[in-house]
Coordinates of C-alpha atoms in Angstrom, one line a residue:
X9 CA 210.0 144.3 142.9
X10 CA 206.6 143.4 143.8
X11 CA 204.2 146.1 144.8
X12 CA 200.8 144.1 146.0
X13 CA 198.5 141.6 144.1
X14 CA 198.0 143.6 140.6
X15 CA 194.1 144.4 140.5
X16 CA 193.0 143.3 137.1
X17 CA 190.7 145.1 135.4
X18 CA 187.2 143.0 133.8
X19 CA 184.8 146.2 133.0
X20 CA 185.6 149.6 131.6
X21 CA 183.6 150.9 135.2
X22 CA 185.6 149.3 137.2
X23 CA 188.8 150.7 136.2
X24 CA 187.1 154.6 136.3
X25 CA 185.9 153.1 139.6
X26 CA 189.4 152.9 141.2
X27 CA 190.6 155.5 139.7
X28 CA 188.0 158.0 141.8
X29 CA 189.2 156.6 145.1
X30 CA 190.4 159.8 146.2
X31 CA 187.8 162.4 144.2
X32 CA 184.7 160.4 145.2
X33 CA 183.7 162.8 148.0
X34 CA 184.1 165.6 146.6
X35 CA 182.5 164.1 142.9
X36 CA 179.3 163.7 145.5
X37 CA 179.5 167.2 146.6
X38 CA 179.2 168.9 143.1
X39 CA 176.5 165.6 142.7
X40 CA 174.3 166.6 146.0
X41 CA 174.2 171.0 144.5
X42 CA 174.3 170.5 141.3
X43 CA 171.0 168.6 142.2
X44 CA 170.0 171.9 144.5
X45 CA 170.6 174.2 141.6
X46 CA 167.9 171.9 139.4
X47 CA 165.2 172.4 142.3
X48 CA 166.5 176.0 142.6
X49 CA 165.8 176.3 138.9
X50 CA 162.2 174.6 138.9
X51 CA 161.3 177.1 141.5
X52 CA 161.3 180.7 140.5
X53 CA 158.5 179.9 137.3
X54 CA 155.9 178.2 140.1
X55 CA 156.1 182.0 141.6
X56 CA 156.2 183.9 138.3
X57 CA 153.1 180.7 137.0
X58 CA 151.3 181.7 140.8
X59 CA 151.8 185.8 140.3
X60 CA 150.4 185.5 136.9
X61 CA 147.3 183.0 138.1
X62 CA 146.3 184.2 142.1
X63 CA 148.1 187.4 142.5
X64 CA 147.1 189.0 140.2
X65 CA 144.8 187.0 138.7
X66 CA 141.1 185.4 139.8
X67 CA 142.8 181.3 139.8
X68 CA 143.5 180.2 143.0
X69 CA 146.4 177.8 142.6
X70 CA 147.0 174.5 144.7
X71 CA 150.0 175.2 147.1
X72 CA 151.6 172.9 149.8
X73 CA 150.5 174.0 153.5
X74 CA 153.7 175.1 155.1
X75 CA 153.5 177.3 152.1
X76 CA 150.1 178.7 152.1
X77 CA 150.3 179.5 155.9
X78 CA 153.0 181.9 155.7
X79 CA 151.8 183.5 152.6
X80 CA 147.8 184.0 155.4
X81 CA 150.3 184.9 158.2
X82 CA 151.7 187.3 155.8
X83 CA 148.3 188.7 154.9
X84 CA 147.0 186.4 151.9
X85 CA 147.6 187.4 148.2
X86 CA 145.4 191.1 149.1
X87 CA 149.7 192.1 151.0
X88 CA 151.1 190.3 148.1
X89 CA 149.2 192.0 145.7
X90 CA 150.3 195.8 147.6
X91 CA 153.1 194.8 147.9
X92 CA 154.8 192.9 144.4
X93 CA 158.7 194.0 146.1
X94 CA 157.8 190.7 147.9
X95 CA 157.8 188.4 144.5
X96 CA 160.4 189.8 143.3
X97 CA 162.6 189.5 146.6
X98 CA 161.8 185.8 146.4
X99 CA 162.8 185.4 143.2
X100 CA 165.9 187.2 143.4
X101 CA 166.6 185.2 147.1
X102 CA 166.2 181.4 144.9
X103 CA 168.1 182.9 142.1
X104 CA 171.2 183.9 144.2
X105 CA 171.0 180.1 146.2
X106 CA 170.5 179.2 142.7
X107 CA 173.9 181.3 142.0
X108 CA 175.4 180.4 144.8
X109 CA 175.0 175.9 144.4
X110 CA 176.3 176.0 141.0
X111 CA 179.4 177.9 142.1
X112 CA 179.6 175.0 145.2
X113 CA 178.8 172.3 142.1
X114 CA 181.6 174.4 139.9
X115 CA 184.0 174.0 142.3
X116 CA 184.0 171.1 143.8
X117 CA 183.2 169.7 140.6
X118 CA 186.6 170.9 139.6
X119 CA 188.8 169.9 142.5
X120 CA 187.3 166.7 142.0
X121 CA 188.2 166.1 138.2
X122 CA 191.6 167.9 139.3
X123 CA 192.6 165.0 142.0
X124 CA 190.7 162.3 139.8
X125 CA 193.0 163.2 136.9
X126 CA 196.0 163.3 139.3
X127 CA 195.4 160.0 140.9
X128 CA 195.1 158.3 136.5
X129 CA 198.2 160.1 135.9
X130 CA 200.3 159.0 139.2
X131 CA 199.1 155.2 138.7
X132 CA 199.0 155.7 135.3
X133 CA 203.3 156.3 135.0
X134 CA 204.3 154.4 138.1
X135 CA 202.6 151.1 136.6
X136 CA 204.2 151.9 133.0
X137 CA 207.5 151.9 134.6
X138 CA 207.1 148.6 136.1
X139 CA 206.4 147.0 132.5
X140 CA 208.5 144.6 131.1
X141 CA 210.8 145.7 129.2
X142 CA 209.7 143.4 126.2
X143 CA 206.1 145.7 126.9
X144 CA 208.3 148.9 125.9
X145 CA 209.5 147.2 122.5
X146 CA 206.3 145.9 121.0
X147 CA 204.6 149.7 121.8
X148 CA 204.9 152.8 120.4
X149 CA 206.1 155.6 122.8
X150 CA 204.0 158.3 120.8
X151 CA 200.8 156.1 121.3
X152 CA 201.4 155.4 125.2
X153 CA 202.2 159.5 126.0
X154 CA 198.8 160.0 123.8
X155 CA 196.8 157.3 125.9
X156 CA 198.0 159.4 129.0
X157 CA 197.3 162.4 128.4
X158 CA 194.1 163.0 125.4
X159 CA 192.5 159.5 126.5
X160 CA 192.5 160.6 130.3
X161 CA 191.3 164.4 128.9
X162 CA 188.5 162.8 127.5
X163 CA 187.2 161.0 130.5
X164 CA 188.2 163.4 132.9
X165 CA 185.9 165.9 131.3
X166 CA 182.9 162.8 130.8
X167 CA 183.4 163.2 133.7
X168 CA 183.6 166.4 134.9
X169 CA 181.1 167.6 131.8
X170 CA 178.9 165.5 131.7
X171 CA 178.5 162.3 134.0
X172 CA 177.9 164.8 137.0
X173 CA 175.6 167.0 134.9
X174 CA 173.5 164.1 134.5
X175 CA 172.0 163.9 138.1
X176 CA 171.1 167.9 137.5
X177 CA 169.7 166.6 134.1
X178 CA 167.5 163.7 135.6
X179 CA 166.4 165.7 138.6
X180 CA 165.5 168.1 136.3
X181 CA 163.5 166.2 134.0
X182 CA 161.5 164.2 136.1
X183 CA 160.7 167.4 138.2
X184 CA 159.6 169.6 135.4
X185 CA 157.9 166.4 134.0
X186 CA 156.0 165.9 137.3
X187 CA 155.1 169.7 136.9
X188 CA 153.8 170.0 133.5
X189 CA 151.6 166.6 134.0
X190 CA 150.3 169.2 136.8
X191 CA 149.5 171.8 135.3
X192 CA 148.1 170.1 132.4
X193 CA 148.7 166.1 130.9
X194 CA 147.8 167.1 127.4
X195 CA 149.9 169.8 126.6
X196 CA 153.1 167.5 128.8
X197 CA 152.4 164.4 126.8
X198 CA 152.7 166.7 123.5
X199 CA 156.2 168.0 125.2
X200 CA 157.4 164.4 126.5
X201 CA 156.3 163.1 123.3
X202 CA 159.9 164.4 121.9
X203 CA 162.0 162.6 124.5
X204 CA 161.8 159.2 124.2
X205 CA 162.7 160.0 119.9
X206 CA 165.9 162.1 121.2
X207 CA 167.2 159.1 123.9
X208 CA 166.1 156.7 120.7
X209 CA 168.0 158.6 118.2
X210 CA 171.3 159.4 120.0
X211 CA 171.7 155.4 121.2
X212 CA 171.3 155.0 117.1
X213 CA 174.2 157.4 116.6
X214 CA 176.1 155.6 120.5
X215 CA 177.6 153.3 117.4
X216 CA 178.4 154.8 114.9
X217 CA 180.5 157.5 116.7
X218 CA 182.1 154.9 118.7
X219 CA 183.7 153.0 116.2
X220 CA 185.2 156.3 114.5
X221 CA 186.3 157.5 118.0
X222 CA 188.5 154.5 117.7
X223 CA 189.7 154.5 114.3
X224 CA 190.5 158.7 115.3
X225 CA 192.3 157.6 118.6
X226 CA 194.8 155.2 117.4
X227 CA 195.2 158.0 113.8
X228 CA 196.2 160.3 116.9
X229 CA 198.1 157.8 118.1
X230 CA 200.0 156.9 115.3
X231 CA 200.4 160.8 114.6
X232 CA 201.7 161.2 118.1
X233 CA 205.2 158.8 117.3
X234 CA 205.6 160.1 113.7
X235 CA 206.5 163.2 116.0
X236 CA 208.5 162.2 119.1
X237 CA 210.6 159.6 116.6
X238 CA 212.0 162.7 114.8
X239 CA 212.2 165.2 117.5
X240 CA 214.2 162.6 119.2
X241 CA 215.8 161.3 116.1
X242 CA 216.6 165.2 114.6
X243 CA 219.9 165.3 114.4
X244 CA 219.8 162.5 112.4
X245 CA 216.6 163.8 109.7
X246 CA 219.2 166.3 109.6
X247 CA 222.3 165.0 109.6
X248 CA 220.6 162.9 106.5
X249 CA 218.9 165.4 104.9
X250 CA 216.0 164.0 105.8
X251 CA 213.8 166.9 106.0
X252 CA 211.4 167.0 103.4
X253 CA 210.8 163.4 103.1
X254 CA 209.6 163.2 107.6
X255 CA 207.7 166.1 106.6
X256 CA 206.1 164.1 103.6
X257 CA 205.5 161.2 106.2
X258 CA 204.1 163.9 109.0
X259 CA 202.0 165.9 106.5
X260 CA 200.9 161.8 104.8
X261 CA 199.6 161.0 108.7
X262 CA 198.2 164.0 109.2
X263 CA 196.5 164.3 106.6
X264 CA 194.6 160.9 107.4
X265 CA 194.3 162.2 110.9
X266 CA 192.5 164.8 110.2
X267 CA 190.5 163.0 107.1
X268 CA 189.1 160.6 110.1
X269 CA 188.0 163.7 112.2
X270 CA 186.6 165.3 108.9
X271 CA 184.4 161.8 108.6
X272 CA 183.9 162.2 112.7
X273 CA 182.6 165.3 112.6
X274 CA 180.0 165.1 109.6
X275 CA 178.9 162.3 112.6
X276 CA 178.5 164.5 115.1
X277 CA 177.3 167.6 113.0
X278 CA 173.9 165.4 111.6
X279 CA 174.1 164.1 115.2
X280 CA 173.7 167.7 116.5
X281 CA 171.6 169.7 113.8
X282 CA 169.2 166.8 114.4
X283 CA 168.6 167.1 118.1
X284 CA 167.9 171.1 117.6
X285 CA 165.3 170.2 115.2
X286 CA 163.8 167.7 118.1
X287 CA 164.1 170.2 120.2
X288 CA 162.8 173.1 119.1
X289 CA 160.2 171.0 117.4
X290 CA 159.0 170.2 121.4
X291 CA 159.3 174.3 121.9
X292 CA 157.0 175.0 119.1
X293 CA 154.9 172.1 119.9
X294 CA 154.3 173.4 123.6
X295 CA 153.8 176.7 122.4
X296 CA 151.0 176.5 119.6
X297 CA 149.4 173.4 121.5
X298 CA 149.2 175.8 125.1
X299 CA 147.8 179.2 122.8
X300 CA 144.9 177.3 121.5
X301 CA 144.2 175.2 125.2
X302 CA 144.2 179.3 126.5
X303 CA 142.3 180.4 124.0
X304 CA 139.8 176.9 125.1
X305 CA 140.0 178.6 128.7
X306 CA 142.1 175.2 129.2
X307 CA 144.9 176.5 131.0
X308 CA 145.4 179.3 132.8
X309 CA 147.7 182.6 131.3
X310 CA 150.6 181.8 134.3
X311 CA 150.7 178.2 134.1
X312 CA 150.6 178.5 130.2
X313 CA 153.6 181.5 131.1
X314 CA 155.3 178.8 134.0
X315 CA 154.8 175.3 130.8
X316 CA 156.9 177.8 128.2
X317 CA 159.4 178.2 131.3
X318 CA 160.3 174.7 131.7
X319 CA 160.2 173.3 128.0
X320 CA 162.7 175.8 127.6
X321 CA 164.9 174.6 130.8
X322 CA 164.0 170.7 129.0
X323 CA 165.8 171.9 126.1
X324 CA 169.3 171.5 127.2
X325 CA 168.5 169.2 130.1
X326 CA 167.1 166.8 126.8
X327 CA 169.7 167.4 124.7
X328 CA 172.5 166.9 126.9
X329 CA 171.4 163.5 127.8
X330 CA 171.6 162.5 123.8
X331 CA 175.3 164.1 124.3
X332 CA 175.4 161.7 127.5
X333 CA 174.8 159.1 125.0
X334 CA 177.2 159.5 122.0
X335 CA 179.5 161.0 124.5
X336 CA 179.6 157.6 126.1
X337 CA 180.7 156.2 122.8
X338 CA 183.8 158.5 123.2
X339 CA 184.6 158.5 126.4
X340 CA 184.2 154.3 126.1
X341 CA 187.0 154.5 124.1
X342 CA 189.5 156.4 125.6
X343 CA 189.1 153.9 129.1
X344 CA 189.3 150.7 126.4
X345 CA 192.6 152.0 126.0
X346 CA 193.6 153.2 129.5
X347 CA 192.3 149.2 129.8
X348 CA 195.6 147.6 127.8
X349 CA 197.5 149.2 129.6
X350 CA 196.7 148.7 133.4
X351 CA 195.9 145.0 132.8
X352 CA 199.1 144.4 131.6
X353 CA 200.6 142.3 134.0
X354 CA 203.5 144.0 135.4
X355 CA 207.3 142.5 136.0
X356 CA 206.7 140.1 139.4
X357 CA 209.8 138.2 141.2
X358 CA 208.6 135.0 142.5
X359 CA 206.7 134.8 146.1
X360 CA 210.3 133.3 148.0
X361 CA 212.3 135.3 145.7
X362 CA 216.1 135.7 147.1
X363 CA 218.4 139.0 147.6
X364 CA 222.3 136.0 147.6
X365 CA 225.8 137.1 147.2
X366 CA 226.6 138.5 143.7
X367 CA 230.5 138.4 143.8
X368 CA 230.0 133.7 142.4
X369 CA 230.2 132.8 139.4
X370 CA 227.7 133.0 136.6
X371 CA 226.6 129.8 134.6
X372 CA 225.0 130.3 131.5
X373 CA 224.0 126.7 131.1
X374 CA 221.9 125.5 127.6
X375 CA 220.0 128.6 127.1
X376 CA 217.6 129.1 123.9
X377 CA 215.5 132.5 123.7
X378 CA 213.2 133.5 121.5
X379 CA 211.1 136.7 121.3
X380 CA 207.5 136.5 121.5
X381 CA 207.2 137.8 117.9
X382 CA 209.7 135.6 116.6
X383 CA 210.2 132.1 114.4
X384 CA 213.6 131.9 114.8
X385 CA 216.1 131.3 118.2
X386 CA 218.3 134.1 119.2
X387 CA 220.2 131.9 120.8
X388 CA 220.2 128.2 120.8
X389 CA 221.7 126.2 123.8
X390 CA 224.7 128.5 125.1
X391 CA 226.4 127.4 127.7
X392 CA 229.2 128.8 129.4
X393 CA 231.1 130.8 132.8
X394 CA 231.9 133.3 134.3
X395 CA 234.4 132.9 136.8
X396 CA 234.0 135.7 140.2
X397 CA 236.6 138.0 139.9
X398 CA 236.9 137.7 135.6
X399 CA 236.7 139.9 132.3
X400 CA 234.5 138.0 129.8
X401 CA 234.9 139.0 126.7
X402 CA 231.7 138.4 124.4
X403 CA 232.9 138.4 120.2
X404 CA 230.1 138.1 117.3
X405 CA 228.4 139.5 114.4
X406 CA 225.5 141.4 114.9
X407 CA 222.5 139.8 115.2
X408 CA 224.5 136.7 117.3
X409 CA 222.8 136.8 120.0
X410 CA 225.1 139.7 122.4
X411 CA 223.2 141.3 124.0
X412 CA 220.3 139.5 123.9
X413 CA 222.3 136.8 126.7
X414 CA 222.5 140.4 129.3
X415 CA 219.4 141.2 128.4
X416 CA 218.6 137.7 130.1
X417 CA 220.7 138.2 132.7
X418 CA 219.5 141.9 134.5
X419 CA 216.2 140.0 133.8
X420 CA 215.1 142.8 131.2
X421 CA 214.0 139.7 129.6
X422 CA 213.0 137.0 130.8
X423 CA 213.9 133.0 130.1
X424 CA 211.2 130.6 130.0
X425 CA 211.6 127.9 132.2
X426 CA 211.8 125.3 129.3
X427 CA 215.1 127.1 127.5
X428 CA 217.3 126.1 130.3
X429 CA 219.0 129.2 133.0
X430 CA 220.9 131.5 134.5
X431 CA 222.6 131.3 137.7
X432 CA 224.5 133.3 139.7
X433 CA 226.4 131.3 143.2
X434 CA 223.8 128.1 142.2
X435 CA 221.7 130.6 142.6
X436 CA 218.2 130.6 139.1
X437 CA 218.1 134.3 138.5
X438 CA 214.4 133.8 138.4
X439 CA 214.6 132.5 142.0
X440 CA 216.4 136.5 142.4
X441 CA 214.6 139.8 143.0
X442 CA 214.7 141.7 139.9
X443 CA 215.7 144.8 142.4
X444 CA 218.0 142.9 143.7
X445 CA 219.7 141.8 140.7
X446 CA 219.3 145.3 138.6
X447 CA 221.2 146.9 141.6
X448 CA 224.2 144.5 141.4
X449 CA 225.0 144.2 138.0
X450 CA 225.9 147.4 136.5
X451 CA 225.2 147.9 132.3
X452 CA 226.3 150.3 129.7
X453 CA 224.6 149.9 126.3
X454 CA 225.9 150.7 122.9
X455 CA 223.7 153.5 122.4
X456 CA 223.3 155.5 126.4
X457 CA 220.6 157.4 127.1
X458 CA 221.0 160.7 129.3
X459 CA 218.7 163.2 129.7
X460 CA 218.4 166.7 130.1
X461 CA 219.8 167.2 133.3
X462 CA 224.0 168.6 134.0
X463 CA 226.7 166.3 133.5
X464 CA 226.6 165.4 137.2
X465 CA 223.3 164.9 137.8
X466 CA 223.7 162.6 135.1
X467 CA 226.1 160.6 136.7
X468 CA 224.4 160.5 139.7
X469 CA 220.9 159.2 138.3
X470 CA 222.6 155.8 139.9
X471 CA 223.6 156.9 143.2
X472 CA 221.7 160.3 144.5
X473 CA 223.7 160.9 147.4
X474 CA 227.4 160.1 146.0
X475 CA 229.2 162.9 146.5
X476 CA 231.2 164.7 144.5
X477 CA 234.7 163.0 145.4
X478 CA 232.5 159.8 143.9
X479 CA 231.8 161.2 140.3
X480 CA 235.7 162.2 140.3
X481 CA 236.6 159.3 140.5
X482 CA 234.4 157.7 138.7
X483 CA 235.0 160.0 135.3
X484 CA 238.2 159.4 135.9
X485 CA 237.8 155.5 135.1
X486 CA 236.1 156.4 132.4
X487 CA 238.8 158.7 130.9
X488 CA 235.9 162.1 131.0
X489 CA 237.3 164.2 132.9
X490 CA 239.6 165.5 130.8
X491 CA 236.6 166.2 128.3
X492 CA 234.7 168.0 131.3
X493 CA 237.9 170.2 132.4
X494 CA 237.5 172.1 128.5
X495 CA 233.2 172.3 129.5
X496 CA 233.6 175.7 130.4
X497 CA 230.5 174.4 133.2
X498 CA 232.4 171.5 133.8
X499 CA 230.1 168.8 135.9
X500 CA 227.5 171.9 135.7
X501 CA 226.9 171.5 131.8
X502 CA 223.4 171.1 130.4
X503 CA 223.5 168.4 127.8
X504 CA 220.5 168.2 126.1
X505 CA 218.4 166.3 126.0
X506 CA 219.5 162.6 125.0
X507 CA 222.6 164.3 125.8
X508 CA 222.4 166.4 122.2
X509 CA 225.8 168.3 123.5
X510 CA 228.0 165.8 123.6
X511 CA 229.8 163.5 121.3
X512 CA 228.9 159.9 120.7
X513 CA 232.1 158.7 122.8
X514 CA 231.3 161.5 125.9
X515 CA 228.2 159.7 126.1
X516 CA 229.4 156.1 126.3
X517 CA 232.0 157.5 128.6
X518 CA 229.3 159.5 130.9
X519 CA 227.1 155.8 130.7
X520 CA 230.2 154.2 132.3
X521 CA 230.5 157.1 135.3
X522 CA 227.3 156.5 136.1
X523 CA 227.8 152.3 136.1
X524 CA 231.3 152.9 138.2
X525 CA 229.3 155.1 140.3
X526 CA 226.9 152.7 141.7
X527 CA 230.2 150.2 142.3
X528 CA 227.9 147.0 141.4
X529 CA 229.4 142.9 142.0
X530 CA 228.4 143.0 137.8
X531 CA 230.0 145.2 135.5
X532 CA 228.2 143.9 131.8
X533 CA 229.8 147.0 128.8
X534 CA 227.9 146.1 125.6
X535 CA 229.6 147.9 123.1
X536 CA 230.4 150.7 124.6
X537 CA 233.8 151.9 123.7
X538 CA 232.7 151.1 120.1
X539 CA 232.6 155.2 120.1
X540 CA 235.8 155.8 121.1
X541 CA 239.1 155.4 120.1
X542 CA 241.9 152.9 120.3
X543 CA 244.2 154.9 122.6
X544 CA 241.0 155.8 125.1
X545 CA 239.5 152.4 124.4
X546 CA 243.1 150.5 125.9
X547 CA 243.3 153.6 129.4
X548 CA 239.5 152.9 130.0
X549 CA 240.5 149.3 130.6
X550 CA 243.8 149.4 132.5
X551 CA 241.6 151.8 134.6
X552 CA 238.7 149.3 135.4
X553 CA 241.3 146.9 136.1
X554 CA 243.1 148.8 138.4
X555 CA 240.4 150.3 140.5
X556 CA 237.6 147.1 139.6
X557 CA 239.4 144.0 139.8
X558 CA 237.3 142.7 142.6
X559 CA 234.2 142.3 139.9
X560 CA 232.9 140.8 137.1
X561 CA 233.3 142.4 133.8
X562 CA 231.7 140.8 131.2
X563 CA 232.8 143.2 127.6
X564 CA 230.6 143.0 124.9
X565 CA 232.8 144.0 121.2
X566 CA 234.0 144.1 118.3
X567 CA 236.6 145.2 118.7
X568 CA 239.1 142.3 119.7
X569 CA 241.3 144.7 120.5
X570 CA 238.8 145.8 123.6
X571 CA 238.6 142.1 124.4
X572 CA 242.2 140.1 123.5
X573 CA 243.0 140.9 128.1
X574 CA 239.9 139.3 128.6
X575 CA 240.4 136.2 131.3
X576 CA 238.3 134.0 128.7
X577 CA 236.2 136.0 125.1
X578 CA 233.6 134.4 123.9
X579 CA 232.4 133.9 120.2
X580 CA 229.2 133.4 119.1
X581 CA 227.7 133.0 115.6
X582 CA 223.9 132.8 114.5
X583 CA 222.9 131.9 118.1
X584 CA 225.3 129.9 119.3
X585 CA 229.0 129.6 121.1
X586 CA 231.5 128.6 118.2
X587 CA 235.4 129.2 119.6
X588 CA 236.3 130.0 124.0
X589 CA 239.2 130.8 125.3
X590 CA 241.3 133.0 125.5
X591 CA 243.2 135.5 122.8
X592 CA 246.2 132.9 122.3
X593 CA 244.4 130.2 122.6
X594 CA 241.6 131.5 119.9
X595 CA 243.9 133.0 117.6
X596 CA 246.1 128.6 117.4
X597 CA 242.7 127.3 116.9
X598 CA 242.7 129.3 113.5
X599 CA 238.5 130.0 113.2
X600 CA 236.1 132.8 113.0
X601 CA 238.4 134.8 116.4
X602 CA 241.5 134.4 114.2
X603 CA 239.9 135.4 110.7
X604 CA 238.4 138.0 112.5
X605 CA 242.0 139.6 114.0
X606 CA 243.5 138.9 110.4
X607 CA 240.9 141.6 109.2
X608 CA 240.8 144.3 111.7
X609 CA 245.0 143.9 112.0
X610 CA 244.8 145.3 108.0
X611 CA 242.7 147.5 108.2
X612 CA 244.9 149.0 111.5
X613 CA 247.8 148.6 109.4
X614 CA 246.0 150.1 105.8
X615 CA 245.2 153.4 108.5
X616 CA 248.5 154.2 110.2
X617 CA 249.7 153.9 106.8
X618 CA 247.4 156.7 104.8
X619 CA 248.4 158.6 108.1
X620 CA 251.6 158.5 107.8

């Protein structure tokens, strides 16, 4: 059950770095080509400026030594002036090189993003599968799904669309400002003054947008939960005519979610409109002040053209820098929501966990239990013994703790050290591997869950290698074979989501067959015969007695006829064992068991008279 040491993530960046382990080389390649794109984008304005000032004009422009030597080798500026097509080819080659680098950037970036998101989803799903049952009880399924879809996509988009481009943005800003300062310091300063302003107001919006994104994410999780509950419980909604109520409930949640988004969009609109204002103000400043410098002779025409080109090129990177800062808030919320899942401790065994023989006596020794959010004990000092190979029945009202006992036995709930112990063959179950316990304890719940597969595939889930003959044997013991014979597709009948095409009794019997095919040492039936009639109930119990007599059987039921043949019957009330014995002994005590028996007998007699 233990999957090695589980790392705890102290920060969002550590978590993201962990998920990046399979895609780092792709993102590194994307960053490299993004940087090359920035470098190549800066070349053409220089070529155009050089051509206007030096080739077509009279101003001499200083070039790097190797480039000046190359031009001199061709014949100098006179050759370029006579063959302007060479300049056009140079511009075209630079543009083609930039296009190739852009293609490779997008390719590497896309591959890295998809590998990253696959790693995230795979690891999240596996981690969630190993989280405690109590964690799943405390967290809405819709919210978990939303975290594993919307939040994962949000992190992916930030990394692939913004973070990898950030390196390109930084290189572009640094080099463009370098060239601009080389051409004219005054004009460069006039352009640069807008950069800290844009960064400052981006940071100003950062915290405000972050708070609103957290609210929006939480409301989206609530909305997803409403949808998930209604889709999975559509039969109940239809059966009770609750369509209007559920529609109103959904619309209320959707309205709240929409209003939160509108409030967020107002913030975003204010952010982007102010961004546009500062960006266009920067360009206008460069154009106006640059024209003034050109008129005064402080700036050449070629440099002016190059300056305007660089200024236009800077508008997107500077806005992009502001966008990255503002979106850090949103992605930070998504990372925190993912980190909440990943930092939740998985189920784990003690270091010296064992795999003992499970065909032994089960002893509940002064067991008490309380849910983490409760104030009252669900179980209070419960003690009894289940002898190996016997059938034990447990009777009790709703909330008496019957199911909780079995969840503790199967270690779906963990029993605290100070609250007694449960042993199998004298071995405390806290020292037994969870996987071993669940392999040897078969549980059938009152409300079984079936998957959207065929009937046979559902039965074989517990034992994929089982032969068809094994499936037929299990369905015969579970009294399901006669129903299957009436299905047009037989064992290949598609049961639909949650077994929607089957009746309640058929679903329970399918779950019984599913458990029987594993042939576990201990079998637990948690009120799993409640949806079948008395005749089928008796038939199943007779088949169990004949075919699995060596297994230990625990029957939980409200119907005494289901329990009356058990070797031992435990009667529970308000978390305590109040009576125990066989059927005859309990009747003789004239306690709770006798009262329930008399009441059910009277109801049965009334039913038979009404039928007659």
